[in-house]
Coordinates of C-alpha atoms in Angstrom, one line a residue:
M1 CA 30.9 -0.3 -1.4
S2 CA 33.8 1.4 0.4
A3 CA 35.3 1.0 3.9
V4 CA 37.3 3.5 5.9
D5 CA 38.9 3.2 9.3
V6 CA 37.4 5.6 11.9
G7 CA 39.3 4.7 15.0
T8 CA 39.4 2.2 17.8
N9 CA 36.5 0.8 19.7
G10 CA 38.1 1.3 23.1
N11 CA 39.5 -2.2 23.3
G12 CA 42.4 -1.7 21.0
N13 CA 40.6 -2.9 17.9
F14 CA 40.1 -0.8 14.8
R15 CA 36.4 -0.2 13.9
T16 CA 35.6 0.6 10.3
T17 CA 32.7 2.1 8.5
E18 CA 31.5 0.7 5.3
Q19 CA 29.6 2.9 2.9
V20 CA 26.9 1.1 1.0
E21 CA 24.2 2.2 -1.5
A22 CA 21.3 0.3 -0.1
V23 CA 20.4 -1.9 2.9
V24 CA 17.5 -4.2 3.6
I25 CA 16.6 -4.8 7.3
R26 CA 14.0 -7.0 8.7
F27 CA 12.8 -6.8 12.4
C28 CA 10.9 -9.9 13.4
G29 CA 9.6 -11.3 16.7
D30 CA 6.4 -12.2 18.5
S31 CA 3.4 -10.2 17.6
G32 CA 3.7 -8.5 21.1
D33 CA 7.4 -7.6 20.6
G34 CA 6.8 -4.2 19.0
M35 CA 8.4 -5.0 15.6
Q36 CA 6.0 -2.8 13.6
L37 CA 6.8 0.1 16.0
V38 CA 10.5 -0.1 15.7
G39 CA 10.4 -0.8 12.0
T40 CA 8.3 2.4 11.6
Q41 CA 10.7 4.4 13.7
F42 CA 13.7 3.2 11.7
T43 CA 11.8 4.2 8.6
N44 CA 11.0 7.6 9.9
V45 CA 14.6 8.3 10.9
S46 CA 16.0 7.1 7.5
A47 CA 13.4 9.3 5.7
I48 CA 14.4 12.3 7.8
F49 CA 18.0 11.6 7.1
G50 CA 17.2 11.9 3.4
N51 CA 17.3 8.2 2.2
D52 CA 14.8 6.8 -0.2
V53 CA 12.8 4.3 1.7
S54 CA 10.4 1.4 0.9
T55 CA 8.7 -0.8 3.5
L56 CA 6.9 -4.1 3.8
P57 CA 5.1 -4.7 7.2
D58 CA 4.1 -8.3 7.7
F59 CA 2.0 -9.4 10.6
P60 CA -0.3 -12.3 11.6
A61 CA -4.0 -12.3 11.1
E62 CA -4.7 -13.4 14.6
I63 CA -5.1 -10.6 17.2
R64 CA -2.7 -12.5 19.4
A65 CA -1.4 -15.9 18.3
P66 CA 0.3 -18.0 21.0
A67 CA 3.5 -16.3 22.0
G68 CA 6.7 -17.9 20.6
T69 CA 4.9 -19.8 17.8
L70 CA 5.5 -19.6 14.0
G71 CA 1.9 -18.4 13.5
G72 CA 2.6 -15.4 15.8
V73 CA 5.7 -14.0 14.1
S74 CA 5.4 -10.4 13.1
G75 CA 7.9 -8.7 10.8
F76 CA 8.8 -5.3 9.3
Q77 CA 11.1 -5.1 6.3
L78 CA 12.5 -1.9 5.0
C79 CA 15.0 -0.9 2.3
F80 CA 16.7 2.4 2.6
S81 CA 19.0 3.7 -0.1
S82 CA 21.1 6.6 -1.4
N83 CA 19.4 6.0 -4.8
D84 CA 15.8 5.8 -6.1
I85 CA 14.2 2.5 -5.0
Y86 CA 10.9 1.0 -5.9
T87 CA 10.7 -2.1 -3.6
P88 CA 11.5 -3.0 0.0
G89 CA 14.2 -5.4 -1.4
D90 CA 14.5 -9.0 -2.3
E91 CA 17.2 -10.4 0.1
V92 CA 17.6 -9.2 3.6
D93 CA 21.0 -7.8 4.7
T94 CA 20.3 -7.7 8.4
L95 CA 17.8 -9.8 10.3
V96 CA 16.9 -9.0 13.8
A97 CA 15.2 -12.0 15.4
M98 CA 13.8 -11.7 18.9
N99 CA 13.0 -15.4 19.4
P100 CA 13.5 -18.9 17.8
A101 CA 10.2 -18.7 15.8
A102 CA 11.3 -15.4 14.2
L103 CA 14.6 -16.9 13.2
K104 CA 13.0 -20.0 11.7
A105 CA 10.3 -18.1 9.8
N106 CA 12.7 -15.6 8.3
L107 CA 16.2 -17.1 7.9
D108 CA 15.6 -18.3 4.3
D109 CA 15.1 -14.7 3.2
L110 CA 18.6 -13.6 4.5
K111 CA 21.2 -13.3 1.9
R112 CA 24.4 -15.4 2.2
G113 CA 26.9 -13.4 4.3
G114 CA 24.1 -11.4 5.8
T115 CA 24.0 -10.3 9.5
V116 CA 21.7 -12.0 12.1
I117 CA 21.2 -10.3 15.4
L118 CA 19.6 -12.7 17.9
N119 CA 18.1 -12.2 21.3
E120 CA 19.8 -15.3 22.8
D121 CA 17.9 -14.9 26.1
E122 CA 14.7 -16.2 24.3
F123 CA 16.3 -19.4 23.0
S124 CA 15.0 -21.5 25.9
E125 CA 13.9 -25.1 25.7
A126 CA 10.2 -24.1 25.8
N127 CA 10.6 -21.5 23.0
L128 CA 12.6 -23.8 20.8
K129 CA 9.9 -26.4 21.1
K130 CA 7.2 -23.9 20.2
A131 CA 9.2 -23.0 17.1
G132 CA 9.6 -26.6 16.0
Y133 CA 13.3 -26.9 16.7
A134 CA 14.4 -30.3 17.9
E135 CA 17.8 -28.8 18.9
D136 CA 19.1 -25.3 19.7
P137 CA 20.1 -23.8 16.3
L138 CA 22.6 -21.6 17.9
G139 CA 24.8 -24.6 18.4
D140 CA 24.4 -25.9 14.9
N141 CA 27.3 -24.6 12.8
D142 CA 25.9 -26.0 9.6
Y143 CA 22.5 -24.4 10.0
L144 CA 23.9 -20.9 10.4
A145 CA 26.9 -21.3 8.2
G146 CA 27.3 -18.5 5.8
Y147 CA 25.8 -15.8 8.0
R148 CA 27.4 -13.4 10.5
I149 CA 25.8 -14.3 13.8
H150 CA 25.6 -11.9 16.7
K151 CA 24.1 -13.4 19.9
V152 CA 23.0 -10.6 22.2
P153 CA 21.4 -11.1 25.6
M154 CA 18.8 -8.4 24.9
T155 CA 16.3 -9.3 27.6
R156 CA 18.9 -9.3 30.3
L157 CA 20.6 -6.1 29.1
T158 CA 17.3 -4.3 28.8
R159 CA 16.4 -5.2 32.3
D160 CA 19.7 -4.0 33.5
S161 CA 19.3 -0.7 31.7
V162 CA 15.9 0.1 33.3
A163 CA 16.6 -1.5 36.7
D164 CA 16.6 1.8 38.6
L165 CA 13.2 3.0 37.2
G166 CA 10.9 0.9 39.3
L167 CA 9.2 -1.0 36.5
S168 CA 7.7 -4.4 36.8
L169 CA 9.5 -7.3 35.0
K170 CA 6.8 -7.3 32.4
E171 CA 7.1 -3.6 31.7
A172 CA 10.9 -3.8 31.6
D173 CA 10.7 -6.6 29.0
R174 CA 8.5 -4.5 26.8
C175 CA 11.4 -2.2 26.3
K176 CA 13.6 -4.7 24.6
N177 CA 12.4 -3.7 21.1
F178 CA 14.0 -0.3 21.7
F179 CA 17.2 -2.0 22.8
A180 CA 17.2 -3.8 19.4
L181 CA 16.4 -0.5 17.6
G182 CA 19.2 1.3 19.4
L183 CA 21.7 -1.4 18.4
V184 CA 20.6 -1.2 14.7
F185 CA 20.6 2.6 14.8
W186 CA 24.3 2.4 15.9
L187 CA 25.1 -0.3 13.3
Y188 CA 23.8 1.8 10.4
D189 CA 24.9 5.2 11.7
R190 CA 21.4 6.6 12.3
N191 CA 20.6 9.6 14.5
P192 CA 18.2 8.5 17.2
Q193 CA 17.0 12.0 18.0
P194 CA 13.6 11.7 16.1
T195 CA 12.8 8.5 17.9
Q196 CA 13.8 10.0 21.3
D197 CA 11.5 12.9 20.6
W198 CA 8.7 10.5 19.6
I199 CA 9.1 8.5 22.8
R200 CA 8.9 11.6 25.0
N201 CA 5.8 12.8 23.2
K202 CA 4.1 9.3 23.0
F203 CA 4.6 8.6 26.7
A204 CA 4.3 12.1 28.1
K205 CA 1.7 11.0 30.6
R206 CA 3.8 8.0 31.7
P207 CA 7.3 9.5 32.2
E208 CA 8.6 6.4 33.8
I209 CA 7.8 4.4 30.6
A210 CA 9.4 7.1 28.5
D211 CA 12.5 7.1 30.6
A212 CA 12.7 3.3 30.3
N213 CA 12.4 3.2 26.5
L214 CA 14.9 6.0 26.2
A215 CA 17.3 4.0 28.5
A216 CA 16.8 0.8 26.5
L217 CA 17.4 2.7 23.2
K218 CA 20.7 4.2 24.6
A219 CA 21.7 0.8 26.0
G220 CA 21.4 -0.8 22.6
S221 CA 23.5 1.8 20.9
D222 CA 26.1 1.7 23.7
Y223 CA 26.3 -2.1 23.4
G224 CA 27.0 -1.8 19.7
Y225 CA 29.8 0.7 20.4
S226 CA 31.4 -1.0 23.3
T227 CA 31.3 -4.7 22.3
Q228 CA 33.9 -6.4 20.2
Q229 CA 31.2 -8.2 18.3
F230 CA 30.6 -5.4 15.8
T231 CA 33.9 -4.3 14.3
V232 CA 32.1 -2.8 11.3
H233 CA 29.2 -0.5 11.0
Y234 CA 27.6 1.0 7.9
N235 CA 26.7 4.3 6.3
V236 CA 24.1 4.9 3.7
P237 CA 24.4 8.4 2.3
P238 CA 21.3 10.6 1.6
A239 CA 19.6 10.0 -1.7
K240 CA 19.6 12.7 -4.4
L241 CA 15.8 13.2 -4.4
P242 CA 14.1 16.1 -6.2
P243 CA 13.9 19.2 -4.0
G244 CA 10.8 19.8 -2.0
K245 CA 9.1 19.1 1.3
Y246 CA 8.9 15.4 2.0
R247 CA 7.0 13.2 4.5
K248 CA 6.7 9.5 5.0
I249 CA 3.3 8.2 3.8
T250 CA 1.5 4.9 3.7
G251 CA -1.0 3.9 1.0
N252 CA -3.9 4.2 3.4
E253 CA -2.8 7.6 4.6
A254 CA -2.4 8.7 1.0
V255 CA -5.9 7.6 0.0
A256 CA -7.4 9.5 2.9
M257 CA -5.4 12.6 2.1
G258 CA -6.2 12.4 -1.6
L259 CA -9.9 12.2 -0.9
V260 CA -9.9 15.1 1.5
T261 CA -7.8 17.2 -0.9
A262 CA -10.2 16.5 -3.8
A263 CA -13.2 17.6 -1.7
R264 CA -11.5 20.7 -0.2
L265 CA -10.3 22.0 -3.6
A266 CA -13.8 21.6 -4.9
G267 CA -15.3 23.3 -1.9
K268 CA -17.3 20.3 -0.9
D269 CA -17.7 18.2 2.3
L270 CA -16.4 14.6 2.3
F271 CA -18.6 11.9 3.7
Y272 CA -17.1 8.5 4.5
S273 CA -19.0 5.5 5.8
G274 CA -17.2 2.3 6.6
Y275 CA -17.1 -0.9 8.6
P276 CA -13.7 -2.1 10.0
I277 CA -11.9 -4.6 7.9
T278 CA -8.2 -5.5 7.4
P279 CA -6.4 -3.9 5.6
A280 CA -8.7 -1.0 4.8
S281 CA -9.5 0.2 8.4
D282 CA -6.8 2.8 8.6
I283 CA -8.6 4.9 5.9
L284 CA -11.4 5.4 8.4
H285 CA -8.9 6.1 11.2
E286 CA -7.1 8.7 9.1
L287 CA -10.3 10.4 7.9
S288 CA -11.7 10.6 11.4
K289 CA -8.9 12.9 12.4
L290 CA -9.8 15.4 9.7
K291 CA -13.2 16.7 10.8
N292 CA -11.9 20.2 10.8
Y293 CA -11.5 19.9 7.0
G294 CA -15.2 19.2 6.3
V295 CA -14.9 15.4 6.7
R296 CA -17.8 13.5 8.2
T297 CA -17.0 9.9 9.1
I298 CA -19.4 7.2 10.3
Q299 CA -18.6 3.7 11.5
V300 CA -21.7 1.6 10.8
E301 CA -22.9 -1.8 11.9
D302 CA -22.1 -3.7 8.7
E303 CA -20.9 -3.4 5.1
I304 CA -24.4 -3.1 3.7
A305 CA -25.1 -0.1 5.9
A306 CA -21.8 1.4 4.8
I307 CA -22.6 1.3 1.1
T308 CA -26.2 2.4 1.5
A309 CA -25.2 5.4 3.6
T310 CA -22.7 6.3 0.9
V311 CA -25.5 6.1 -1.7
G312 CA -27.6 8.5 0.5
A313 CA -24.7 10.9 0.9
A314 CA -24.0 11.0 -2.8
Y315 CA -27.7 11.6 -3.5
G316 CA -27.6 14.4 -0.9
G317 CA -24.8 16.2 -2.8
A318 CA -21.7 15.2 -0.8
F319 CA -18.5 13.8 -2.1
A320 CA -19.2 10.2 -0.9
V321 CA -16.8 7.4 -0.2
T322 CA -16.7 3.9 1.3
A323 CA -13.8 1.4 1.6
S324 CA -13.4 -2.2 2.3
S325 CA -11.5 -5.3 1.3
G326 CA -12.7 -8.3 -0.8
P327 CA -15.2 -9.9 1.6
G328 CA -16.8 -6.5 2.4
I329 CA -16.9 -5.6 -1.3
A330 CA -18.9 -8.7 -1.9
L331 CA -21.4 -7.6 0.7
K332 CA -21.6 -4.2 -0.8
S333 CA -22.4 -5.4 -4.4
E334 CA -26.1 -4.8 -4.4
G335 CA -25.6 -1.3 -3.0
I336 CA -22.9 -0.6 -5.6
G337 CA -25.4 -1.6 -8.3
L338 CA -27.9 0.8 -6.8
G339 CA -25.4 3.6 -7.2
V340 CA -24.8 2.5 -10.8
I341 CA -28.5 2.5 -11.8
M342 CA -29.1 5.8 -10.0
E343 CA -25.9 7.2 -11.6
L344 CA -24.6 8.7 -8.4
P345 CA -21.0 9.9 -7.8
M346 CA -19.3 7.6 -5.3
V347 CA -15.8 6.2 -4.7
I348 CA -15.5 2.6 -3.5
V349 CA -12.0 1.8 -2.3
N350 CA -11.1 -1.9 -2.4
V351 CA -7.9 -2.6 -0.5
Q352 CA -7.3 -6.1 -1.8
R353 CA -6.1 -9.0 0.3
G354 CA -5.7 -12.8 0.0
G355 CA -8.9 -14.7 -0.7
P356 CA -11.3 -16.2 -1.3
S357 CA -13.7 -15.7 1.6
T358 CA -11.8 -14.5 4.7
G359 CA -8.7 -15.9 3.1
L360 CA -5.4 -14.2 4.2
P361 CA -6.6 -11.1 6.0
T362 CA -3.1 -9.5 6.5
K363 CA -1.5 -10.7 3.2
T364 CA -1.5 -8.9 -0.2
E365 CA -3.1 -10.1 -3.4
Q366 CA -4.5 -8.6 -6.7
A367 CA -7.4 -11.0 -7.2
D368 CA -10.4 -8.6 -7.1
L369 CA -10.0 -7.1 -10.6
L370 CA -12.6 -9.3 -12.2
M371 CA -14.8 -8.9 -9.2
S372 CA -14.6 -5.1 -9.6
L373 CA -15.5 -5.4 -13.2
F374 CA -18.2 -8.0 -13.1
G375 CA -19.1 -8.6 -9.4
R376 CA -22.6 -7.2 -9.5
N377 CA -25.9 -8.5 -11.0
G378 CA -26.9 -7.4 -14.4
E379 CA -25.0 -5.2 -16.9
C380 CA -23.4 -2.9 -14.4
P381 CA -20.3 -1.1 -15.8
M382 CA -18.0 1.0 -13.6
P383 CA -14.7 2.8 -14.0
I384 CA -11.7 1.4 -12.2
V385 CA -8.5 3.2 -11.2
A386 CA -5.6 1.4 -9.5
A387 CA -2.9 2.9 -7.4
A388 CA 0.7 1.9 -8.1
T389 CA 2.6 2.9 -4.9
P390 CA 1.8 4.3 -1.5
G391 CA 2.5 7.9 -2.7
D392 CA 0.6 7.4 -6.0
A393 CA -2.5 6.4 -3.9
F394 CA -2.9 10.1 -3.2
Y395 CA -3.3 11.0 -6.8
S396 CA -5.2 7.9 -7.7
A397 CA -7.8 8.8 -5.0
M398 CA -8.2 12.3 -6.4
E399 CA -8.6 10.9 -9.9
A400 CA -11.2 8.3 -8.8
M401 CA -13.2 11.2 -7.2
R402 CA -12.8 13.3 -10.4
L403 CA -14.2 10.5 -12.6
A404 CA -17.1 9.8 -10.2
V405 CA -18.2 13.5 -9.9
E406 CA -17.6 14.6 -13.5
F407 CA -19.3 11.5 -15.0
M408 CA -21.9 10.8 -12.3
T409 CA -21.0 7.2 -11.6
P410 CA -19.6 5.0 -8.9
V411 CA -15.9 4.4 -9.3
F412 CA -13.7 1.7 -7.9
L413 CA -10.3 2.6 -6.5
L414 CA -8.1 -0.5 -6.2
S415 CA -5.3 -0.7 -3.7
D416 CA -3.8 -3.7 -1.9
G417 CA -2.3 -4.7 1.4
Y418 CA 1.2 -4.1 0.1
I419 CA 0.4 -0.5 -1.0
A420 CA -1.9 0.2 2.0
N421 CA 0.6 -0.7 4.7
G422 CA 3.8 0.1 2.9
A423 CA 5.5 3.5 3.1
E424 CA 7.8 5.7 1.1
P425 CA 9.0 9.3 1.1
W426 CA 6.4 11.5 -0.6
I427 CA 6.9 15.0 -1.8
V428 CA 4.1 17.1 -0.5
P429 CA 2.5 18.9 -3.5
K430 CA 1.5 22.5 -3.6
A431 CA -2.3 23.0 -3.5
S432 CA -2.1 25.5 -6.3
E433 CA -0.6 22.8 -8.6
L434 CA -3.3 20.2 -8.0
P435 CA -6.3 19.8 -10.4
R436 CA -9.8 21.0 -9.3
I437 CA -12.8 18.7 -9.8
K438 CA -15.5 20.3 -12.0
Y439 CA -19.0 19.8 -10.7
K440 CA -22.3 21.6 -11.0
H441 CA -25.5 21.0 -9.1
A442 CA -28.8 21.5 -11.0
V443 CA -30.6 24.7 -9.8
E444 CA -33.6 24.9 -12.2
P445 CA -35.8 22.6 -14.2
N446 CA -34.5 21.4 -17.5
G447 CA -37.7 20.1 -19.1
D448 CA -39.6 21.9 -21.8
D449 CA -42.7 22.1 -19.6
G450 CA -40.9 23.3 -16.5
Q451 CA -40.3 19.8 -15.1
F452 CA -37.0 18.5 -13.9
L453 CA -35.8 15.5 -15.9
P454 CA -33.1 13.8 -13.8
Y455 CA -31.9 11.6 -16.7
R456 CA -31.6 14.2 -19.4
R457 CA -28.0 14.0 -20.4
D458 CA -25.2 16.2 -21.8
D459 CA -23.0 15.4 -24.7
R460 CA -21.0 13.0 -22.5
L461 CA -24.2 11.2 -21.5
V462 CA -23.8 12.6 -17.9
R463 CA -27.1 13.3 -16.1
P464 CA -27.5 16.3 -13.8
W465 CA -26.8 16.2 -10.0
A466 CA -29.7 17.7 -8.1
V467 CA -29.5 18.3 -4.4
P468 CA -32.7 17.1 -2.6
G469 CA -34.8 20.0 -1.4
T470 CA -34.0 22.3 -4.3
P471 CA -37.3 23.9 -5.3
G472 CA -38.7 22.6 -8.6
L473 CA -36.3 19.7 -8.9
E474 CA -38.4 17.0 -7.3
H475 CA -37.7 13.6 -8.8
R476 CA -37.8 9.9 -7.9
V477 CA -34.9 7.6 -7.4
G478 CA -34.4 3.9 -6.7
G479 CA -33.2 0.6 -7.9
L480 CA -35.9 -0.1 -10.5
E481 CA -35.2 0.7 -14.1
K482 CA -36.1 4.2 -15.2
W483 CA -37.4 5.9 -18.2
D484 CA -34.7 7.9 -19.8
D485 CA -35.2 11.6 -19.2
S486 CA -38.0 11.4 -16.7
G487 CA -36.6 8.9 -14.3
N488 CA -40.0 7.3 -13.8
V489 CA -40.2 3.5 -13.2
S490 CA -40.1 1.6 -16.5
Y491 CA -40.5 -2.0 -17.4
D492 CA -40.4 -1.3 -21.1
P493 CA -38.0 -3.7 -22.9
E494 CA -36.8 -1.2 -25.5
N495 CA -36.2 1.5 -22.8
H496 CA -34.3 -1.1 -20.6
A497 CA -32.0 -1.9 -23.6
H498 CA -31.5 1.8 -24.2
M499 CA -30.6 2.5 -20.6
I500 CA -28.2 -0.4 -20.4
G501 CA -26.4 0.8 -23.5
T502 CA -26.4 4.4 -22.4
R503 CA -24.7 3.7 -19.1
A504 CA -22.2 1.5 -20.8
R505 CA -21.4 4.1 -23.5
K506 CA -21.0 6.7 -20.8
V507 CA -18.4 4.7 -18.9
A508 CA -16.6 3.7 -22.2
G509 CA -16.5 7.4 -23.2
I510 CA -14.4 8.1 -20.2
A511 CA -11.4 6.8 -22.2
D512 CA -11.5 10.1 -24.1
H513 CA -11.0 12.0 -20.8
I514 CA -8.0 10.1 -19.3
P515 CA -4.3 10.0 -20.4
E516 CA -3.1 7.7 -23.1
Q517 CA -1.1 4.7 -22.0
A518 CA 2.6 5.6 -21.5
V519 CA 5.5 3.2 -22.0
E520 CA 8.8 3.3 -20.1
G521 CA 11.4 2.2 -22.6
P522 CA 11.5 1.8 -26.4
E523 CA 8.4 2.2 -28.5
E524 CA 9.1 -1.1 -30.1
A525 CA 10.9 -4.0 -28.6
D526 CA 11.1 -7.8 -28.3
L527 CA 9.1 -7.7 -25.0
L528 CA 6.6 -5.6 -23.2
V529 CA 6.0 -6.2 -19.5
V530 CA 2.5 -5.0 -18.5
S531 CA 1.8 -4.4 -14.8
W532 CA -1.0 -2.9 -12.7
G533 CA -1.4 -2.0 -9.0
G534 CA 1.2 -2.8 -6.5
T535 CA 3.4 -4.8 -8.8
Y536 CA 4.8 -1.5 -10.2
G537 CA 7.9 -1.3 -8.1
S538 CA 9.2 -4.8 -8.7
V539 CA 8.4 -4.8 -12.4
R540 CA 9.9 -1.3 -12.9
T541 CA 13.1 -2.4 -11.1
A542 CA 13.4 -5.6 -13.1
V543 CA 12.8 -3.9 -16.4
L544 CA 15.4 -1.2 -15.6
Q545 CA 17.9 -4.0 -14.8
A546 CA 17.1 -5.8 -18.0
Q547 CA 17.5 -2.6 -20.1
R548 CA 20.9 -1.9 -18.5
A549 CA 21.9 -5.4 -19.5
G550 CA 21.1 -4.5 -23.1
K551 CA 17.8 -6.4 -23.3
S552 CA 15.1 -5.3 -25.7
V553 CA 12.3 -4.8 -23.2
A554 CA 9.8 -2.1 -22.2
H555 CA 7.3 -1.5 -19.4
A556 CA 3.7 -0.4 -19.5
H557 CA 2.0 0.2 -16.1
I558 CA -1.8 0.4 -16.5
R559 CA -3.5 2.8 -14.0
Y560 CA -7.0 2.9 -15.7
L561 CA -8.4 -0.6 -15.9
S562 CA -12.0 0.3 -17.0
P563 CA -12.1 1.8 -19.5
F564 CA -8.6 1.0 -20.7
P565 CA -6.6 3.9 -22.2
R566 CA -7.8 4.5 -25.8
N567 CA -4.4 3.7 -27.3
L568 CA -3.7 0.6 -25.3
G569 CA -4.4 -1.8 -28.1
D570 CA -2.0 0.0 -30.5
V571 CA 0.7 -0.1 -27.7
L572 CA 0.3 -3.9 -27.2
K573 CA 0.6 -4.6 -30.9
R574 CA 4.0 -2.9 -31.2
Y575 CA 5.8 -5.6 -29.3
K576 CA 6.7 -9.1 -30.3
K577 CA 5.8 -10.6 -26.9
V578 CA 3.8 -9.5 -23.9
I579 CA 4.0 -10.8 -20.3
V580 CA 1.7 -9.7 -17.5
P581 CA 3.0 -10.2 -13.9
E582 CA 0.0 -10.3 -11.4
L583 CA -0.6 -11.5 -7.9
N584 CA -3.5 -13.6 -9.1
C585 CA -4.1 -16.4 -11.6
G586 CA -4.1 -14.1 -14.7
Q587 CA -7.0 -11.6 -14.5
L588 CA -5.6 -8.7 -16.4
R589 CA -4.0 -11.2 -18.9
L590 CA -7.5 -12.6 -19.5
L591 CA -8.9 -9.1 -20.2
L592 CA -6.1 -8.1 -22.6
R593 CA -6.3 -11.4 -24.5
S594 CA -10.1 -11.1 -24.9
Q595 CA -10.3 -7.4 -25.7
Y596 CA -7.2 -7.0 -27.9
L597 CA -6.5 -10.5 -29.2
V598 CA -2.9 -10.3 -28.0
D599 CA -1.0 -13.4 -27.0
A600 CA -0.2 -12.1 -23.6
Q601 CA 1.4 -14.6 -21.2
G602 CA 1.0 -14.6 -17.4
V603 CA 3.5 -14.4 -14.7
N604 CA 1.4 -15.3 -11.6
K605 CA 2.1 -15.5 -7.9
I606 CA -0.5 -16.3 -5.2
K607 CA 1.4 -16.6 -1.9
G608 CA 0.3 -13.5 0.0
K609 CA 3.6 -11.8 -0.8
P610 CA 4.6 -9.2 -3.4
F611 CA 6.8 -10.2 -6.3
L612 CA 10.6 -10.2 -5.8
V613 CA 12.5 -8.3 -8.4
S614 CA 14.5 -11.6 -9.2
E615 CA 11.2 -13.4 -10.0
I616 CA 10.3 -10.7 -12.6
R617 CA 13.9 -10.8 -14.0
E618 CA 13.7 -14.5 -14.4
A619 CA 10.4 -14.2 -16.2
I620 CA 11.8 -11.6 -18.6
E621 CA 14.8 -13.8 -19.4
Q622 CA 12.6 -16.8 -20.0
A623 CA 10.3 -14.8 -22.3
L624 CA 13.2 -13.5 -24.3
R625 CA 14.7 -17.0 -24.7
Q626 CA 11.5 -18.5 -26.1

C-alpha cells in the first residue's frame, strides 16, 4: 500500500489517495434497498476499468421479508484487485449499511480498522427495535471500537438532491442506493460514466426517474469530495490480465451461453424446458433471450413436465437441456431414469442450494453429489461434470453437452448458488478455437435383414441416434427393459443383467475420452488438497498462500466426478495425506475412500456460505501438523 498527497479538499485539509492491491466491499440493506443493483453496477465499473473482480450476492429467500428486520437483509460483496483473484474475499474492507439490521447482520465480517458507511437517518427507535438493538449502537463506543465510522444522512441528502424533480417521497427514497453508490465510487476513484449510461438506458421511458437517480449518484460523489469526513480515498490499479475481449459473466449466464454455443457450433437447435426455481431460474431467463440463435425455451407447469419434455426433445433429435435445483432434481428422478434406459442425449443442470427439502433456497451448498450419482431407482449410472467458477461454467456446459451427444446418455452438470450468482471477468473466446461436438443421426437400417436395430452399438457401446420419421428407422422406445440390438421389450433375466452391465461400461469408458487429472503444485508432497465445484477459488488461494510459505502442499481440482479421470487413483497415492474441503458432510471424501482406499480426511462446512480462504489455510496447517 502507498499513499500520496493529491491536494486540498477545499476546506484547507490535505486529501490523500492510498494505492491498494485489492479491496473487499459489501453493500447491505433491506431487500428493497437495491443492494444487488448497486453491487452489480460497482462490479461492472470495476471490470470495465480493468480490475479482476469476484462477487458474492447474498439475499433472503422471502420475496419481501418485513422491512428493517434481520431476515430481510440483502447484501452484495465484491472483491476487486490489481492482481488475479479467485474469491470475493474473506474480510470486508468497507461496509455500507443502509439500516440497523444491515449493520448488525454484517459487522462481524468487517476487518478491524475497516470502514463503515452508515445511513444514520434509518437509525430510528422503531428500526433499532426491529433489528434487536436495545440501544442505539451509534452511541456505543465499545461496540464500534476499532472501525472507522462514517455516519451519513443518506435519506435526507438524497431527498434534497431530487427535490426539484417532482417525485413522491417514496420515489425519492428509492434513489438512496445510488447516493451510496456515488459515495463509494468517489471513495475508490471509480469512473461513474458506465453507470450513468446504464441509468439513462434503463429508465429511458421514465426520464424523471433517470434524472433522479443521476442526481443522487452525483450527490453521493459530491458529498465524498466536499465533506471533511473522508480525508483519504483509494485507488486500485488495473490488473495485468491476459489480452483479449472481456465481459463480466455470472455462472448462470455462462451455462446458458455454453449450451447455445455448443448447439450452434454443431449446427443444431437447442431445446430447454424448465420450471422456475432458485437459484437456477436465470438459465431459463437467459436462454429465452436467444431465440434468434435456434433456441427454443418452454416454461412448463412442474418439474416432471420439464424433464419429460426434455426426453421428448432429445428423442426428436434436438440438443436437449433442463435445469433445476435439489428439490426439483428429486422430482425429475424418474424422468432422468427414463432418459438413461432409453439412452438419450440430455443435459440436466443442478444448481445446488442448501437442503434438505426446501432448505435454504438462496444459499449455496454442495450436497447433491451423491444424489446425482445414486438418486434414481435401479442401477442408473450417469456422467457428472462440475463447474469450478462462473467463467468455467461456459466450458463445463459445452463439455456436458459433448459427453451427452457423443455417448448417447443423460449427463449431470453441477453448479451451485455461489457459482450461479457470482460474477467474474471472462475473456470471450473465439468461435474458431472452440471444440465442435461430433454427432451423427442414423439415416439407414443397420440390421442384416434391413431392419433398424436401435441398440446395436459401436466400439464405445454407443447406440445410434435416429430422428423419428426417418424412413426405415421405425423402432420402439420406453421405460421397460429392452432386448439388446432390437429394443423390443424384454423381461429376460440374462438380458437385463447384460443391459445393466453394458450401460455401466459405456459410462465408465468415458474416462478414456476425458483429460487426465491435473495437479497444481509438486507431483509429490506431504499434502494434497482435493476440491470440486465452487470451492475451487478458496482452495486455490489457500494452497498458493501455503506454497509461498514453503509448505509441501499441492492442489487437485476434480471436474469430472463420474467417471473419475483414469489417473486419479495414481495421483492420490503420490501424497502422504489428502484432505477434501466440501460444502457438505463429506460426499466426495466418501467416494474417494471407497473407490481408491485412500485415507482422505474431510474439511466440511454446512452454513449456506462458501469457504473462507482462512478456513482452508487453517485446515492445511492442521493436516501438516498431524
